[in-house]
């Protein structure tokens, strides 16, 4: 019913969204991760599907239900997310990378539970591949790429640099310091940065409403180019 009442302005488009944290295993019982709950990415996927897009959600471990009409692909680590996203990227019209991807993983994953010793433990970490940067390198003409950035300082400078470095068309910049933004909240406030230098800060709103604004802007860019 909700879909019947929603304008199908993304009908015929293929949208891929990533959401949630990644988990990088140290051993069979422990991992490195972050505070992402996946709410923002799930909201984007839910709205895209309601608006008629053929929607794929590549999700790290979350406690959320799969939104109606969304094809969900579950992954655990950044390397698994890389494979799941890169293998599906070519056919997408829009890719929205809301996931909080771990930058590092334990250099080795122990096959058995690590036992504690008397002294300190030093953990060697290996760099994970940057999925968004890879998508930016492989971007097809007409394909739109939207990244996210969560910062605690120099929000706009860092976000503008990521937008450029990863060849994004749009970047959603979140400050962990803003009231109503951040991990696990139902609302969000963000600044949208565009490749042509434009910036926009919508007012504080629900993650669903912000998801619609993000999709509106991507669709407008698509239509401006067509
Ligand atoms: N990202 C990604 N793959 C990674 C790391 C990040 O695809 N290995 C994506 C995120 O999904 C997000 C964007 O890149 O859309 C920015 O993530 P962020 O962590 O803010 O940027 P980094 O480039 O990792 O820089 P840093 O963490 O050092 O601020
Ligand atoms: Ca990072």
CSV table of C-alpha atoms and ligand atoms in Angstrom, one decimal:
chain,number,residue,atom,x,y,z
A,1,UNK,CA,0.0,0.0,0.0
A,2,UNK,CA,2.8,2.4,0.9
A,3,UNK,CA,4.4,1.7,-2.4
A,4,UNK,CA,1.2,2.4,-4.3
A,5,UNK,CA,1.0,5.8,-2.6
A,6,UNK,CA,4.7,6.6,-3.4
A,7,UNK,CA,5.6,8.2,-6.7
A,8,UNK,CA,7.6,5.6,-8.7
A,9,UNK,CA,10.3,8.1,-9.8
A,10,UNK,CA,13.1,5.6,-9.5
A,11,UNK,CA,11.3,2.9,-11.5
A,12,UNK,CA,13.8,1.2,-13.9
A,13,UNK,CA,16.8,2.4,-12.0
A,14,UNK,CA,19.2,0.1,-10.2
A,15,UNK,CA,20.4,1.3,-6.9
A,16,UNK,CA,23.0,-0.4,-4.7
A,17,UNK,CA,23.4,0.7,-1.0
A,18,UNK,CA,25.9,-0.4,1.5
A,19,UNK,CA,25.1,-0.2,5.2
A,20,UNK,CA,26.3,-1.1,8.7
A,21,UNK,CA,29.7,-1.8,10.2
A,22,UNK,CA,32.2,-4.4,9.2
A,23,UNK,CA,33.7,-6.9,11.6
A,24,UNK,CA,37.3,-7.8,11.2
A,25,UNK,CA,38.1,-11.1,13.0
A,26,UNK,CA,41.1,-11.5,15.4
A,27,UNK,CA,40.2,-15.1,16.2
A,28,UNK,CA,37.0,-17.2,16.3
A,29,UNK,CA,35.6,-15.1,19.2
A,30,UNK,CA,36.8,-11.5,18.8
A,31,UNK,CA,36.6,-8.8,16.2
A,32,UNK,CA,37.4,-5.1,15.5
A,33,UNK,CA,34.4,-3.0,14.5
A,34,UNK,CA,32.7,0.3,15.0
A,35,UNK,CA,29.4,1.8,16.3
A,36,UNK,CA,27.5,1.9,13.1
A,37,UNK,CA,23.9,0.5,13.4
A,38,UNK,CA,23.1,0.6,9.7
A,39,UNK,CA,20.0,2.8,10.1
A,40,UNK,CA,21.0,5.5,7.6
A,41,UNK,CA,21.8,3.0,4.8
A,42,UNK,CA,18.8,0.9,5.5
A,43,UNK,CA,16.6,4.0,5.3
A,44,UNK,CA,18.2,4.8,1.8
A,45,UNK,CA,17.5,1.3,0.6
A,46,UNK,CA,13.9,1.3,2.0
A,47,UNK,CA,13.1,4.6,0.3
A,48,UNK,CA,14.8,3.6,-3.0
A,49,UNK,CA,12.7,0.4,-3.1
A,50,UNK,CA,9.5,2.2,-2.3
A,51,UNK,CA,10.2,4.7,-5.1
A,52,UNK,CA,10.5,1.9,-7.5
A,53,UNK,CA,14.2,1.2,-7.8
A,54,UNK,CA,15.6,-2.3,-8.2
A,55,UNK,CA,17.5,-2.1,-4.9
A,56,UNK,CA,20.4,-4.2,-3.6
A,57,UNK,CA,21.5,-3.7,0.0
A,58,UNK,CA,25.0,-5.0,0.9
A,59,UNK,CA,24.9,-5.1,4.7
A,60,UNK,CA,27.4,-5.6,7.4
A,61,UNK,CA,26.1,-7.2,10.6
A,62,UNK,CA,23.1,-5.2,12.0
A,63,UNK,CA,20.0,-5.9,14.1
A,64,UNK,CA,17.7,-4.4,11.4
A,65,UNK,CA,15.0,-6.1,9.3
A,66,UNK,CA,15.4,-6.2,5.6
A,67,UNK,CA,13.3,-3.3,4.1
A,68,UNK,CA,10.4,-4.4,1.9
A,69,UNK,CA,11.3,-5.1,-1.7
A,70,UNK,CA,15.1,-4.9,-1.1
A,71,UNK,CA,17.5,-7.7,-2.1
A,72,UNK,CA,19.9,-8.0,0.8
A,73,UNK,CA,23.4,-9.4,0.6
A,74,UNK,CA,25.0,-10.1,4.0
A,75,UNK,CA,28.7,-9.6,4.5
A,76,UNK,CA,30.9,-9.5,7.6
A,77,UNK,CA,34.3,-8.1,6.8
A,78,UNK,CA,35.5,-5.2,4.6
A,79,UNK,CA,37.1,-7.7,2.1
A,80,UNK,CA,33.7,-9.5,1.8
A,81,UNK,CA,31.9,-6.2,1.3
A,82,UNK,CA,34.5,-5.2,-1.4
A,83,UNK,CA,33.8,-8.5,-3.3
A,84,UNK,CA,30.0,-8.2,-3.0
A,85,UNK,CA,30.0,-4.5,-4.1
A,86,UNK,CA,32.6,-4.5,-6.8
A,87,UNK,CA,31.1,-7.6,-8.5
A,88,UNK,CA,27.7,-5.9,-8.7
A,89,UNK,CA,28.8,-2.3,-9.4
A,90,UNK,CA,28.9,-2.3,-13.2
A,91,UNK,CA,25.1,-2.7,-13.6
A,92,UNK,CA,24.1,0.0,-11.0
A,93,UNK,CA,22.8,3.4,-11.9
A,94,UNK,CA,23.4,4.8,-8.4
A,95,UNK,CA,25.6,3.5,-5.6
A,96,UNK,CA,25.2,4.9,-2.1
A,97,UNK,CA,28.0,3.9,0.3
A,98,UNK,CA,26.6,4.5,3.8
A,99,UNK,CA,28.6,1.6,5.4
A,100,UNK,CA,31.2,2.3,8.0
A,101,UNK,CA,33.9,0.1,6.5
A,102,UNK,CA,36.8,-0.9,8.7
A,103,UNK,CA,40.0,0.6,7.5
A,104,UNK,CA,42.2,-2.1,9.0
A,105,UNK,CA,41.9,-5.8,9.8
A,106,UNK,CA,44.1,-8.0,12.0
A,107,UNK,CA,47.0,-9.0,9.8
A,108,UNK,CA,46.4,-12.6,10.8
A,109,UNK,CA,43.2,-14.2,12.0
A,110,UNK,CA,44.0,-16.9,14.5
A,111,UNK,CA,42.3,-20.3,13.8
A,112,UNK,CA,41.9,-20.9,17.5
A,113,UNK,CA,41.0,-18.6,20.4
A,114,UNK,CA,44.0,-16.5,21.4
A,115,UNK,CA,45.1,-17.1,24.9
A,116,UNK,CA,46.2,-14.2,27.1
A,117,UNK,CA,49.8,-13.9,28.3
A,118,UNK,CA,51.3,-12.0,31.2
A,119,UNK,CA,52.3,-8.8,29.4
A,120,UNK,CA,50.9,-6.4,26.8
A,121,UNK,CA,49.6,-7.6,23.4
A,122,UNK,CA,50.5,-5.8,20.2
A,123,UNK,CA,48.2,-6.5,17.3
A,124,UNK,CA,49.5,-6.0,13.7
A,125,UNK,CA,46.9,-4.6,11.4
A,126,UNK,CA,46.7,-4.7,7.6
A,127,UNK,CA,45.0,-2.1,5.5
A,128,UNK,CA,41.6,-3.0,3.9
A,129,UNK,CA,40.9,-2.0,0.3
A,130,UNK,CA,39.0,1.2,-0.1
A,131,UNK,CA,35.7,0.1,-1.8
A,132,UNK,CA,34.5,3.6,-2.6
A,133,UNK,CA,37.8,4.7,-4.1
A,134,UNK,CA,37.7,1.6,-6.3
A,135,UNK,CA,34.2,2.3,-7.4
A,136,UNK,CA,35.3,5.9,-8.2
A,137,UNK,CA,38.1,4.5,-10.4
A,138,UNK,CA,35.7,2.2,-12.3
A,139,UNK,CA,32.8,4.6,-12.6
A,140,UNK,CA,30.8,4.3,-15.8
A,141,UNK,CA,29.7,7.4,-17.6
A,142,UNK,CA,26.2,8.3,-16.2
A,143,UNK,CA,26.7,6.2,-13.0
A,144,UNK,CA,26.3,8.2,-9.8
A,145,UNK,CA,28.4,7.6,-6.8
A,146,UNK,CA,27.4,8.9,-3.3
A,147,UNK,CA,29.9,8.5,-0.4
A,148,UNK,CA,29.5,9.3,3.3
A,149,UNK,CA,31.9,10.7,5.7
A,150,UNK,CA,31.7,10.7,9.5
A,151,UNK,CA,34.1,13.2,11.1
A,152,UNK,CA,34.8,14.6,14.5
A,153,UNK,CA,36.8,17.6,13.3
A,154,UNK,CA,37.3,19.7,10.1
A,155,UNK,CA,34.1,18.2,8.7
A,156,UNK,CA,33.8,20.1,5.5
A,157,UNK,CA,37.5,20.2,4.6
A,158,UNK,CA,37.8,16.4,5.1
A,159,UNK,CA,34.6,15.7,3.3
A,160,UNK,CA,35.5,17.8,0.3
A,161,UNK,CA,38.9,16.0,0.1
A,162,UNK,CA,37.2,12.6,0.2
A,163,UNK,CA,34.6,13.6,-2.5
A,164,UNK,CA,37.5,14.6,-4.8
A,165,UNK,CA,39.8,11.7,-4.0
A,166,UNK,CA,37.2,9.0,-4.4
A,167,UNK,CA,35.6,10.6,-7.6
A,168,UNK,CA,32.2,10.8,-6.0
A,169,UNK,CA,29.3,12.9,-7.4
A,170,UNK,CA,28.0,13.6,-3.9
A,171,UNK,CA,29.1,13.1,-0.4
A,172,UNK,CA,27.0,13.1,2.8
A,173,UNK,CA,29.1,14.6,5.6
A,174,UNK,CA,28.1,13.8,9.2
A,175,UNK,CA,29.5,15.4,12.3
A,176,UNK,CA,29.5,13.1,15.3
A,177,UNK,CA,29.4,16.2,17.4
A,178,UNK,CA,26.0,17.5,16.1
A,179,UNK,CA,23.0,16.9,18.3
A,180,UNK,CA,20.6,14.6,16.5
A,181,UNK,CA,23.3,13.1,14.3
A,182,UNK,CA,25.5,10.0,14.8
A,183,UNK,CA,25.3,6.4,15.6
A,184,UNK,CA,22.0,4.7,16.4
A,185,UNK,CA,19.9,7.9,16.3
A,186,UNK,CA,16.6,8.0,14.3
A,187,UNK,CA,17.4,11.5,13.1
A,188,UNK,CA,20.3,12.9,11.1
A,189,UNK,CA,21.8,16.3,10.2
A,190,UNK,CA,24.3,16.3,7.4
A,191,UNK,CA,25.9,18.5,4.8
A,192,UNK,CA,25.6,17.3,1.2
A,193,UNK,CA,28.7,18.2,-0.9
A,194,UNK,CA,28.5,18.0,-4.7
A,195,UNK,CA,31.3,17.5,-7.2
A,196,UNK,CA,30.6,20.9,-8.7
A,197,UNK,CA,31.3,22.6,-5.4
A,198,UNK,CA,27.7,23.2,-4.3
A,199,UNK,CA,26.9,22.5,-0.7
A,200,UNK,CA,23.5,22.0,1.1
A,201,UNK,CA,22.6,21.5,4.7
A,202,UNK,CA,19.1,20.2,5.1
A,203,UNK,CA,17.5,20.8,8.5
A,204,UNK,CA,17.5,18.1,11.2
A,205,UNK,CA,15.1,15.4,10.0
A,206,UNK,CA,14.4,11.6,10.2
A,207,UNK,CA,16.9,9.3,8.5
A,208,UNK,CA,14.0,8.3,6.1
A,209,UNK,CA,13.4,11.9,5.1
A,210,UNK,CA,17.2,12.5,4.7
A,211,UNK,CA,17.3,9.3,2.6
A,212,UNK,CA,14.7,10.9,0.3
A,213,UNK,CA,16.6,14.1,0.0
A,214,UNK,CA,19.8,12.1,-1.0
A,215,UNK,CA,17.8,10.2,-3.6
A,216,UNK,CA,16.2,13.4,-4.9
A,217,UNK,CA,19.5,15.0,-5.4
A,218,UNK,CA,21.0,11.9,-7.2
A,219,UNK,CA,17.9,11.7,-9.4
A,220,UNK,CA,18.1,15.4,-10.3
A,221,UNK,CA,21.8,15.0,-11.3
A,222,UNK,CA,20.8,12.1,-13.4
A,223,UNK,CA,18.1,14.0,-15.1
A,224,UNK,CA,20.3,17.1,-15.6
A,225,UNK,CA,22.8,14.9,-17.5
A,226,UNK,CA,20.2,13.1,-19.6
B,1,LIG,N1,34.9,3.5,2.5
B,1,LIG,C1,35.0,2.4,1.7
B,1,LIG,N2,36.0,1.5,1.9
B,1,LIG,C2,36.8,1.6,2.9
B,1,LIG,C3,36.8,2.8,3.8
B,1,LIG,C4,35.7,3.7,3.5
B,1,LIG,O1,34.2,2.2,0.8
B,1,LIG,N3,37.8,0.7,3.2
B,1,LIG,C5,33.8,4.5,2.2
B,1,LIG,C6,32.8,4.6,3.2
B,1,LIG,O2,31.7,3.7,3.0
B,1,LIG,C7,32.3,6.0,3.1
B,1,LIG,C8,33.5,6.8,2.6
B,1,LIG,O3,34.4,5.8,2.1
B,1,LIG,O4,31.3,6.2,2.1
B,1,LIG,C9,34.3,7.6,3.6
B,1,LIG,O5,34.6,6.8,4.7
B,1,LIG,P1,35.5,7.4,5.8
B,1,LIG,O6,35.8,6.3,6.8
B,1,LIG,O7,34.8,8.7,6.3
B,1,LIG,O8,36.8,7.8,5.0
B,1,LIG,P2,38.2,7.2,4.9
B,1,LIG,O9,38.6,7.4,3.4
B,1,LIG,O10,38.3,5.8,5.3
B,1,LIG,O11,39.1,8.2,5.8
B,1,LIG,P3,39.3,8.2,7.4
B,1,LIG,O12,38.6,7.0,8.0
B,1,LIG,O13,40.8,8.2,7.6
B,1,LIG,O14,38.7,9.5,7.8
B,2,LIG,CA1,37.6,5.1,7.4
